[in-house]
């Protein structure tokens, strides 16, 4: 009888733990919008909370087309190029990607440590902000 009661209580505790974990996962995914973004110099797309390389051009609800090379063509024909950390949601709204902003700076108790950017071809070229390599003109990327 005691063993049966113990197993029922254990089953209840396990089911409560599983439902709490599932609720937290759903909340995180709900906060992440489906979008296209420029991350580490590559176009990425986020779908259902998963980030993956963008393999084909995507058309947004407002008629904007995002291409795998980072160029976006608005419905009116106006073109623009995505920059590091920018994202465009499925409604065509472009802004700084909030999901990437969290990783941009790491705070410690005593100071804030900013990211360092470097040229993929010239690792000796570094900067504390995005820009172009003075040697070859390539976009700087986040130093790993």
CSV table of N, CA and C in Angstrom, one decimal:
chain,number,residue,atom,x,y,z
A,1,UNK,N,0.8,-1.2,0.0
A,1,UNK,CA,0.0,0.0,0.0
A,1,UNK,C,0.9,1.3,0.0
A,2,UNK,N,1.9,1.3,0.8
A,2,UNK,CA,2.8,2.4,0.9
A,2,UNK,C,3.6,2.6,-0.4
A,3,UNK,N,4.0,1.5,-0.9
A,3,UNK,CA,4.7,1.5,-2.2
A,3,UNK,C,3.9,2.1,-3.3
A,4,UNK,N,2.6,1.7,-3.3
A,4,UNK,CA,1.7,2.2,-4.3
A,4,UNK,C,1.4,3.7,-4.2
A,5,UNK,N,1.3,4.2,-3.0
A,5,UNK,CA,1.1,5.6,-2.7
A,5,UNK,C,2.3,6.4,-3.1
A,6,UNK,N,3.5,5.8,-2.8
A,6,UNK,CA,4.7,6.5,-3.2
A,6,UNK,C,4.9,6.6,-4.7
A,7,UNK,N,4.5,5.5,-5.4
A,7,UNK,CA,4.6,5.5,-6.9
A,7,UNK,C,3.6,6.5,-7.5
A,8,UNK,N,2.4,6.7,-6.9
A,8,UNK,CA,1.5,7.7,-7.4
A,8,UNK,C,2.0,9.1,-7.2
A,9,UNK,N,2.6,9.3,-6.0
A,9,UNK,CA,3.1,10.7,-5.7
A,9,UNK,C,4.3,11.0,-6.6
A,10,UNK,N,5.1,10.0,-6.9
A,10,UNK,CA,6.2,10.2,-7.8
A,10,UNK,C,5.8,10.5,-9.2
A,11,UNK,N,4.7,9.8,-9.7
A,11,UNK,CA,4.2,10.0,-11.0
A,11,UNK,C,3.6,11.4,-11.1
A,12,UNK,N,2.9,11.9,-10.1
A,12,UNK,CA,2.4,13.3,-10.1
A,12,UNK,C,3.5,14.3,-10.1
A,13,UNK,N,4.5,14.1,-9.3
A,13,UNK,CA,5.7,15.0,-9.3
A,13,UNK,C,6.4,15.1,-10.7
A,14,UNK,N,6.5,14.0,-11.3
A,14,UNK,CA,7.2,13.9,-12.6
A,14,UNK,C,6.3,14.6,-13.7
A,15,UNK,N,5.0,14.4,-13.6
A,15,UNK,CA,4.1,15.1,-14.6
A,15,UNK,C,4.1,16.6,-14.4
A,16,UNK,N,4.1,17.1,-13.2
A,16,UNK,CA,4.2,18.5,-12.9
A,16,UNK,C,5.5,19.1,-13.4
A,17,UNK,N,6.6,18.4,-13.2
A,17,UNK,CA,7.9,18.9,-13.7
A,17,UNK,C,7.9,19.0,-15.2
A,18,UNK,N,7.4,18.0,-15.9
A,18,UNK,CA,7.4,17.9,-17.4
A,18,UNK,C,6.5,19.1,-17.9
A,19,UNK,N,5.4,19.3,-17.3
A,19,UNK,CA,4.5,20.4,-17.8
A,19,UNK,C,5.1,21.7,-17.6
A,20,UNK,N,5.8,22.0,-16.5
A,20,UNK,CA,6.4,23.2,-16.3
A,20,UNK,C,7.6,23.5,-17.3
A,21,UNK,N,8.4,22.5,-17.6
A,21,UNK,CA,9.4,22.6,-18.6
A,21,UNK,C,8.8,22.9,-20.0
A,22,UNK,N,7.8,22.2,-20.3
A,22,UNK,CA,7.1,22.4,-21.6
A,22,UNK,C,6.6,23.8,-21.7
A,23,UNK,N,6.0,24.4,-20.6
A,23,UNK,CA,5.5,25.7,-20.7
A,23,UNK,C,6.6,26.7,-20.8
A,24,UNK,N,7.7,26.5,-20.2
A,24,UNK,CA,8.9,27.5,-20.4
A,24,UNK,C,9.4,27.4,-21.8
A,25,UNK,N,9.4,26.3,-22.4
A,25,UNK,CA,9.9,26.2,-23.8
A,25,UNK,C,8.9,26.9,-24.7
A,26,UNK,N,7.6,26.7,-24.5
A,26,UNK,CA,6.7,27.4,-25.4
A,26,UNK,C,6.7,28.9,-25.2
A,27,UNK,N,7.0,29.4,-24.0
A,27,UNK,CA,7.1,30.8,-23.8
A,27,UNK,C,8.3,31.4,-24.5
A,28,UNK,N,9.5,30.7,-24.4
A,28,UNK,CA,10.7,31.2,-25.1
A,28,UNK,C,10.4,31.3,-26.6
A,29,UNK,N,9.8,30.2,-27.2
A,29,UNK,CA,9.6,30.2,-28.6
A,29,UNK,C,8.6,31.3,-29.0
A,30,UNK,N,7.6,31.5,-28.2
A,30,UNK,CA,6.6,32.6,-28.5
A,30,UNK,C,7.2,33.9,-28.6
A,31,UNK,N,8.3,34.2,-27.8
A,31,UNK,CA,9.0,35.5,-27.7
A,31,UNK,C,9.8,35.7,-29.0
A,32,UNK,N,10.3,34.6,-29.6
A,32,UNK,CA,11.1,34.7,-30.8
A,32,UNK,C,10.3,34.7,-32.0
A,33,UNK,N,10.4,35.8,-32.7
A,33,UNK,CA,9.6,35.9,-34.0
A,33,UNK,C,10.3,35.3,-35.1
A,34,UNK,N,9.5,34.8,-36.1
A,34,UNK,CA,10.1,34.3,-37.3
A,34,UNK,C,10.7,35.5,-38.1
A,35,UNK,N,11.9,35.4,-38.5
A,35,UNK,CA,12.5,36.5,-39.2
A,35,UNK,C,13.8,36.0,-40.0
A,36,UNK,N,14.3,37.0,-40.8
A,36,UNK,CA,15.6,36.8,-41.5
A,36,UNK,C,16.6,37.7,-40.8
A,37,UNK,N,17.8,37.3,-40.6
A,37,UNK,CA,18.8,38.2,-40.0
A,37,UNK,C,20.2,38.0,-40.5
A,38,UNK,N,21.0,39.0,-40.3
A,38,UNK,CA,22.4,39.0,-40.7
A,38,UNK,C,23.1,38.6,-39.4
A,39,UNK,N,23.8,37.5,-39.4
A,39,UNK,CA,24.5,37.1,-38.2
A,39,UNK,C,25.9,36.5,-38.6
A,40,UNK,N,26.9,37.1,-38.1
A,40,UNK,CA,28.3,36.7,-38.4
A,40,UNK,C,28.6,36.7,-39.9
A,41,UNK,N,28.0,37.8,-40.6
A,41,UNK,CA,28.2,38.0,-42.0
A,41,UNK,C,27.4,37.1,-42.9
A,42,UNK,N,26.5,36.3,-42.3
A,42,UNK,CA,25.7,35.3,-43.1
A,42,UNK,C,24.2,35.6,-42.9
A,43,UNK,N,23.4,35.4,-43.9
A,43,UNK,CA,22.0,35.5,-43.8
A,43,UNK,C,21.5,34.3,-43.1
A,44,UNK,N,20.7,34.4,-42.1
A,44,UNK,CA,20.1,33.3,-41.3
A,44,UNK,C,18.6,33.6,-41.3
A,45,UNK,N,17.8,32.5,-41.1
A,45,UNK,CA,16.4,32.7,-40.9
A,45,UNK,C,16.0,31.9,-39.6
A,46,UNK,N,15.0,32.5,-38.9
A,46,UNK,CA,14.5,31.9,-37.7
A,46,UNK,C,13.1,31.5,-38.0
A,47,UNK,N,12.9,30.2,-37.7
A,47,UNK,CA,11.5,29.6,-37.8
A,47,UNK,C,11.3,28.8,-36.6
A,48,UNK,N,10.2,29.1,-35.9
A,48,UNK,CA,9.7,28.3,-34.7
A,48,UNK,C,10.9,28.2,-33.7
A,49,UNK,N,11.6,29.3,-33.5
A,49,UNK,CA,12.6,29.4,-32.5
A,49,UNK,C,14.0,28.8,-32.9
A,50,UNK,N,14.1,28.2,-34.1
A,50,UNK,CA,15.3,27.6,-34.6
A,50,UNK,C,16.0,28.5,-35.6
A,51,UNK,N,17.2,28.8,-35.4
A,51,UNK,CA,18.0,29.6,-36.4
A,51,UNK,C,18.8,28.6,-37.3
A,52,UNK,N,18.7,28.9,-38.6
A,52,UNK,CA,19.3,28.1,-39.6
A,52,UNK,C,19.8,29.0,-40.8
A,53,UNK,N,20.8,28.6,-41.5
A,53,UNK,CA,21.3,29.3,-42.7
A,53,UNK,C,20.1,29.5,-43.7
A,54,UNK,N,20.1,30.7,-44.3
A,54,UNK,CA,19.1,31.0,-45.3
A,54,UNK,C,19.5,30.4,-46.6
A,55,UNK,N,18.8,29.4,-47.2
A,55,UNK,CA,19.2,28.7,-48.4
A,55,UNK,C,18.5,29.2,-49.6
A,56,UNK,N,17.4,30.0,-49.5
A,56,UNK,CA,16.7,30.5,-50.6
A,56,UNK,C,16.1,31.9,-50.3
A,57,UNK,N,15.8,32.7,-51.3
A,57,UNK,CA,15.2,34.0,-51.1
A,57,UNK,C,13.8,33.8,-50.4
A,58,UNK,N,13.5,34.8,-49.5
A,58,UNK,CA,12.2,34.7,-48.8
A,58,UNK,C,11.4,36.0,-49.1
A,59,UNK,N,10.1,35.8,-49.3
A,59,UNK,CA,9.2,36.9,-49.6
A,59,UNK,C,8.4,37.1,-48.3
A,60,UNK,N,8.4,38.4,-47.8
A,60,UNK,CA,7.6,38.7,-46.6
A,60,UNK,C,6.2,39.0,-46.9
A,61,UNK,N,5.3,39.1,-45.9
A,61,UNK,CA,3.9,39.4,-46.1
A,61,UNK,C,3.7,40.8,-46.8
A,62,UNK,N,4.5,41.7,-46.5
A,62,UNK,CA,4.3,43.1,-47.1
A,62,UNK,C,4.9,43.2,-48.5
A,63,UNK,N,5.4,42.1,-49.1
A,63,UNK,CA,6.0,42.1,-50.5
A,63,UNK,C,7.5,42.3,-50.5
A,64,UNK,N,8.1,42.6,-49.4
A,64,UNK,CA,9.6,42.7,-49.4
A,64,UNK,C,10.2,41.3,-49.6
A,65,UNK,N,11.3,41.3,-50.4
A,65,UNK,CA,12.0,40.0,-50.7
A,65,UNK,C,13.4,40.1,-50.1
A,66,UNK,N,13.7,39.2,-49.2
A,66,UNK,CA,15.1,39.1,-48.7
A,66,UNK,C,15.8,38.0,-49.4
A,67,UNK,N,17.0,38.4,-49.9
A,67,UNK,CA,17.8,37.4,-50.6
A,67,UNK,C,19.0,36.8,-49.8
A,68,UNK,N,19.5,35.7,-50.2
A,68,UNK,CA,20.5,35.0,-49.4
A,68,UNK,C,21.8,35.8,-49.3
A,69,UNK,N,22.0,36.8,-50.2
A,69,UNK,CA,23.2,37.6,-50.2
A,69,UNK,C,23.1,38.8,-49.2
A,70,UNK,N,21.9,39.0,-48.6
A,70,UNK,CA,21.7,40.0,-47.6
A,70,UNK,C,21.0,41.3,-48.2
A,71,UNK,N,20.7,41.2,-49.5
A,71,UNK,CA,20.0,42.3,-50.1
A,71,UNK,C,18.5,42.1,-50.0
A,72,UNK,N,17.8,43.2,-49.6
A,72,UNK,CA,16.4,43.2,-49.5
A,72,UNK,C,15.8,44.2,-50.5
A,73,UNK,N,14.8,43.7,-51.2
A,73,UNK,CA,14.1,44.6,-52.2
A,73,UNK,C,12.7,44.8,-51.7
A,74,UNK,N,12.3,46.1,-51.4
A,74,UNK,CA,11.0,46.4,-51.0
A,74,UNK,C,10.0,46.3,-52.1
A,75,UNK,N,8.7,46.3,-51.7
A,75,UNK,CA,7.6,46.2,-52.7
A,75,UNK,C,7.7,47.3,-53.7
A,76,UNK,N,8.1,48.5,-53.3
A,76,UNK,CA,8.2,49.6,-54.2
A,76,UNK,C,9.5,49.6,-55.1
A,77,UNK,N,10.3,48.6,-54.9
A,77,UNK,CA,11.6,48.5,-55.7
A,77,UNK,C,12.8,49.0,-55.0
A,78,UNK,N,12.6,49.7,-53.9
A,78,UNK,CA,13.8,50.2,-53.1
A,78,UNK,C,14.6,49.1,-52.6
A,79,UNK,N,16.0,49.2,-52.7
A,79,UNK,CA,16.9,48.1,-52.3
A,79,UNK,C,17.7,48.6,-51.1
A,80,UNK,N,18.0,47.7,-50.2
A,80,UNK,CA,18.9,47.9,-49.1
A,80,UNK,C,19.6,46.7,-48.7
A,81,UNK,N,20.7,46.8,-48.1
A,81,UNK,CA,21.5,45.7,-47.7
A,81,UNK,C,21.5,45.5,-46.2
A,82,UNK,N,21.3,44.3,-45.7
A,82,UNK,CA,21.2,44.0,-44.3
A,82,UNK,C,22.6,44.2,-43.7
A,83,UNK,N,22.7,44.7,-42.5
A,83,UNK,CA,24.0,44.8,-41.8
A,83,UNK,C,24.0,43.9,-40.6
A,84,UNK,N,25.1,43.6,-40.1
A,84,UNK,CA,25.3,42.7,-38.9
A,84,UNK,C,24.4,43.1,-37.8
A,85,UNK,N,23.6,42.2,-37.3
A,85,UNK,CA,22.7,42.4,-36.2
A,85,UNK,C,21.3,42.9,-36.6
A,86,UNK,N,21.1,43.2,-37.9
A,86,UNK,CA,19.8,43.6,-38.3
A,86,UNK,C,18.9,42.4,-38.6
A,87,UNK,N,17.6,42.5,-38.4
A,87,UNK,CA,16.7,41.5,-38.8
A,87,UNK,C,15.4,42.1,-39.4
A,88,UNK,N,14.8,41.3,-40.2
A,88,UNK,CA,13.5,41.7,-40.8
A,88,UNK,C,12.5,40.6,-40.5
A,89,UNK,N,11.4,41.0,-39.9
A,89,UNK,CA,10.4,40.0,-39.5
A,89,UNK,C,9.5,39.7,-40.7
A,90,UNK,N,8.6,38.8,-40.6
A,90,UNK,CA,7.8,38.3,-41.7
A,90,UNK,C,6.8,39.4,-42.2
A,91,UNK,N,6.6,40.4,-41.4
A,91,UNK,CA,5.7,41.5,-41.8
A,91,UNK,C,6.5,42.6,-42.6
A,92,UNK,N,7.8,42.4,-42.7
A,92,UNK,CA,8.7,43.3,-43.4
A,92,UNK,C,9.2,44.4,-42.6
A,93,UNK,N,9.1,44.4,-41.2
A,93,UNK,CA,9.6,45.4,-40.4
A,93,UNK,C,11.1,45.1,-40.1
A,94,UNK,N,11.9,46.1,-40.3
A,94,UNK,CA,13.4,45.9,-40.0
A,94,UNK,C,13.8,46.6,-38.8
A,95,UNK,N,14.7,46.0,-38.0
A,95,UNK,CA,15.2,46.6,-36.8
A,95,UNK,C,16.4,45.9,-36.3
A,96,UNK,N,17.0,46.3,-35.2
A,96,UNK,CA,18.1,45.6,-34.6
A,96,UNK,C,17.5,44.3,-34.0
A,97,UNK,N,18.1,43.2,-34.2
A,97,UNK,CA,17.6,42.0,-33.8
A,97,UNK,C,17.7,41.8,-32.3
A,98,UNK,N,16.6,41.8,-31.5
A,98,UNK,CA,16.6,41.7,-30.1
A,98,UNK,C,17.2,40.4,-29.6
A,99,UNK,N,17.1,39.3,-30.4
A,99,UNK,CA,17.7,38.1,-29.9
A,99,UNK,C,19.2,38.1,-30.0
A,100,UNK,N,19.7,38.9,-30.9
A,100,UNK,CA,21.2,39.0,-31.0
A,100,UNK,C,21.7,40.1,-30.0
A,101,UNK,N,20.9,41.1,-29.7
A,101,UNK,CA,21.3,42.1,-28.8
A,101,UNK,C,21.7,41.5,-27.4
A,102,UNK,N,21.1,40.5,-27.0
A,102,UNK,CA,21.4,39.9,-25.7
A,102,UNK,C,22.8,39.3,-25.7
A,103,UNK,N,23.3,38.9,-26.8
A,103,UNK,CA,24.7,38.3,-26.9
A,103,UNK,C,25.7,39.3,-27.2
A,104,UNK,N,25.3,40.6,-27.5
A,104,UNK,CA,26.2,41.6,-28.0
A,104,UNK,C,27.2,42.0,-26.9
A,105,UNK,N,26.7,42.2,-25.7
A,105,UNK,CA,27.6,42.6,-24.6
A,105,UNK,C,27.4,41.7,-23.4
A,106,UNK,N,28.5,41.3,-22.8
A,106,UNK,CA,28.5,40.5,-21.6
A,106,UNK,C,28.8,41.3,-20.4
A,107,UNK,N,27.9,41.4,-19.5
A,107,UNK,CA,28.1,42.2,-18.3
A,107,UNK,C,28.7,41.4,-17.2
A,108,UNK,N,29.7,41.9,-16.5
A,108,UNK,CA,30.3,41.3,-15.3
A,108,UNK,C,30.0,42.3,-14.2
A,109,UNK,N,30.4,41.9,-13.0
A,109,UNK,CA,30.1,42.8,-11.8
A,109,UNK,C,30.9,44.1,-11.9
A,110,UNK,N,32.1,44.1,-12.5
A,110,UNK,CA,32.9,45.3,-12.4
A,110,UNK,C,32.8,46.1,-13.7
A,111,UNK,N,32.6,45.5,-14.9
A,111,UNK,CA,32.7,46.2,-16.1
A,111,UNK,C,31.9,45.5,-17.2
A,112,UNK,N,31.7,46.2,-18.3
A,112,UNK,CA,31.0,45.6,-19.5
A,112,UNK,C,32.0,45.3,-20.5
A,113,UNK,N,32.0,44.1,-21.0
A,113,UNK,CA,33.0,43.7,-22.0
A,113,UNK,C,32.3,43.7,-23.4
A,114,UNK,N,32.7,44.6,-24.3
A,114,UNK,CA,32.1,44.7,-25.6
A,114,UNK,C,32.7,43.7,-26.5
A,115,UNK,N,32.0,43.4,-27.6
A,115,UNK,CA,32.5,42.4,-28.6
A,115,UNK,C,33.6,43.0,-29.4
A,116,UNK,N,34.4,42.2,-30.0
A,116,UNK,CA,35.5,42.6,-30.9
A,116,UNK,C,35.2,42.0,-32.3
A,117,UNK,N,35.4,42.9,-33.3
A,117,UNK,CA,35.2,42.5,-34.7
A,117,UNK,C,36.5,42.4,-35.4
A,118,UNK,N,36.6,41.5,-36.4
A,118,UNK,CA,37.8,41.2,-37.1
A,118,UNK,C,37.5,40.9,-38.6
A,119,UNK,N,38.5,41.0,-39.4
A,119,UNK,CA,38.3,40.7,-40.8
A,119,UNK,C,38.5,39.2,-41.0
A,120,UNK,N,37.7,38.6,-41.8
A,120,UNK,CA,37.9,37.1,-42.0
A,120,UNK,C,39.2,36.8,-42.8
A,121,UNK,N,39.6,37.8,-43.6
A,121,UNK,CA,40.9,37.5,-44.4
A,121,UNK,C,42.1,38.1,-43.7
A,122,UNK,N,41.9,39.0,-42.8
A,122,UNK,CA,43.1,39.7,-42.1
A,122,UNK,C,42.8,39.7,-40.6
A,123,UNK,N,43.0,38.6,-39.9
A,123,UNK,CA,42.7,38.5,-38.4
A,123,UNK,C,43.4,39.5,-37.6
A,124,UNK,N,44.5,40.1,-38.1
A,124,UNK,CA,45.2,41.1,-37.3
A,124,UNK,C,44.4,42.4,-37.2
A,125,UNK,N,43.4,42.6,-38.1
A,125,UNK,CA,42.6,43.8,-38.2
A,125,UNK,C,41.5,43.6,-37.2
A,126,UNK,N,41.4,44.4,-36.1
A,126,UNK,CA,40.3,44.3,-35.1
A,126,UNK,C,39.7,45.7,-34.9
A,127,UNK,N,38.5,45.6,-34.4
A,127,UNK,CA,37.8,46.9,-34.1
A,127,UNK,C,36.7,46.6,-33.0
A,128,UNK,N,36.3,47.6,-32.2
A,128,UNK,CA,35.3,47.4,-31.2
A,128,UNK,C,33.9,47.7,-31.8
A,129,UNK,N,33.8,48.0,-33.1
A,129,UNK,CA,32.5,48.2,-33.7
A,129,UNK,C,32.5,47.7,-35.2
A,130,UNK,N,31.3,47.4,-35.7
A,130,UNK,CA,31.2,47.0,-37.1
A,130,UNK,C,31.8,48.0,-38.1
A,131,UNK,N,32.3,47.5,-39.2
A,131,UNK,CA,32.9,48.3,-40.2
A,131,UNK,C,33.5,47.5,-41.3
A,132,UNK,N,34.3,48.1,-42.1
A,132,UNK,CA,35.0,47.5,-43.2
A,132,UNK,C,36.5,47.3,-42.9
A,133,UNK,N,37.1,46.3,-43.5
A,133,UNK,CA,38.5,46.1,-43.3
A,133,UNK,C,39.3,47.1,-44.1
A,134,UNK,N,40.2,47.8,-43.5
A,134,UNK,CA,41.0,48.8,-44.3
A,134,UNK,C,41.9,48.2,-45.3
A,135,UNK,N,42.2,47.0,-45.3
A,135,UNK,CA,43.1,46.3,-46.2
A,135,UNK,C,42.3,45.8,-47.5
A,136,UNK,N,41.1,45.2,-47.2
A,136,UNK,CA,40.5,44.6,-48.4
A,136,UNK,C,39.0,45.0,-48.6
A,137,UNK,N,38.5,45.8,-47.6
A,137,UNK,CA,37.1,46.3,-47.8
A,137,UNK,C,36.0,45.3,-47.3
A,138,UNK,N,36.4,44.1,-46.9
A,138,UNK,CA,35.4,43.2,-46.4
A,138,UNK,C,34.7,43.6,-45.1
A,139,UNK,N,33.5,43.2,-44.9
A,139,UNK,CA,32.8,43.5,-43.7
A,139,UNK,C,33.5,42.8,-42.5
A,140,UNK,N,33.7,43.5,-41.4
A,140,UNK,CA,34.2,42.9,-40.2
A,140,UNK,C,33.1,42.0,-39.6
A,141,UNK,N,33.6,40.9,-39.0
A,141,UNK,CA,32.6,40.0,-38.3
A,141,UNK,C,33.0,39.8,-36.9
A,142,UNK,N,32.2,39.2,-36.1
A,142,UNK,CA,32.4,39.1,-34.6
A,142,UNK,C,33.6,38.1,-34.5
A,143,UNK,N,34.5,38.5,-33.6
A,143,UNK,CA,35.7,37.7,-33.4
A,143,UNK,C,35.3,36.6,-32.4
A,144,UNK,N,35.6,35.3,-32.7
A,144,UNK,CA,35.2,34.2,-31.8
A,144,UNK,C,36.3,33.9,-30.9
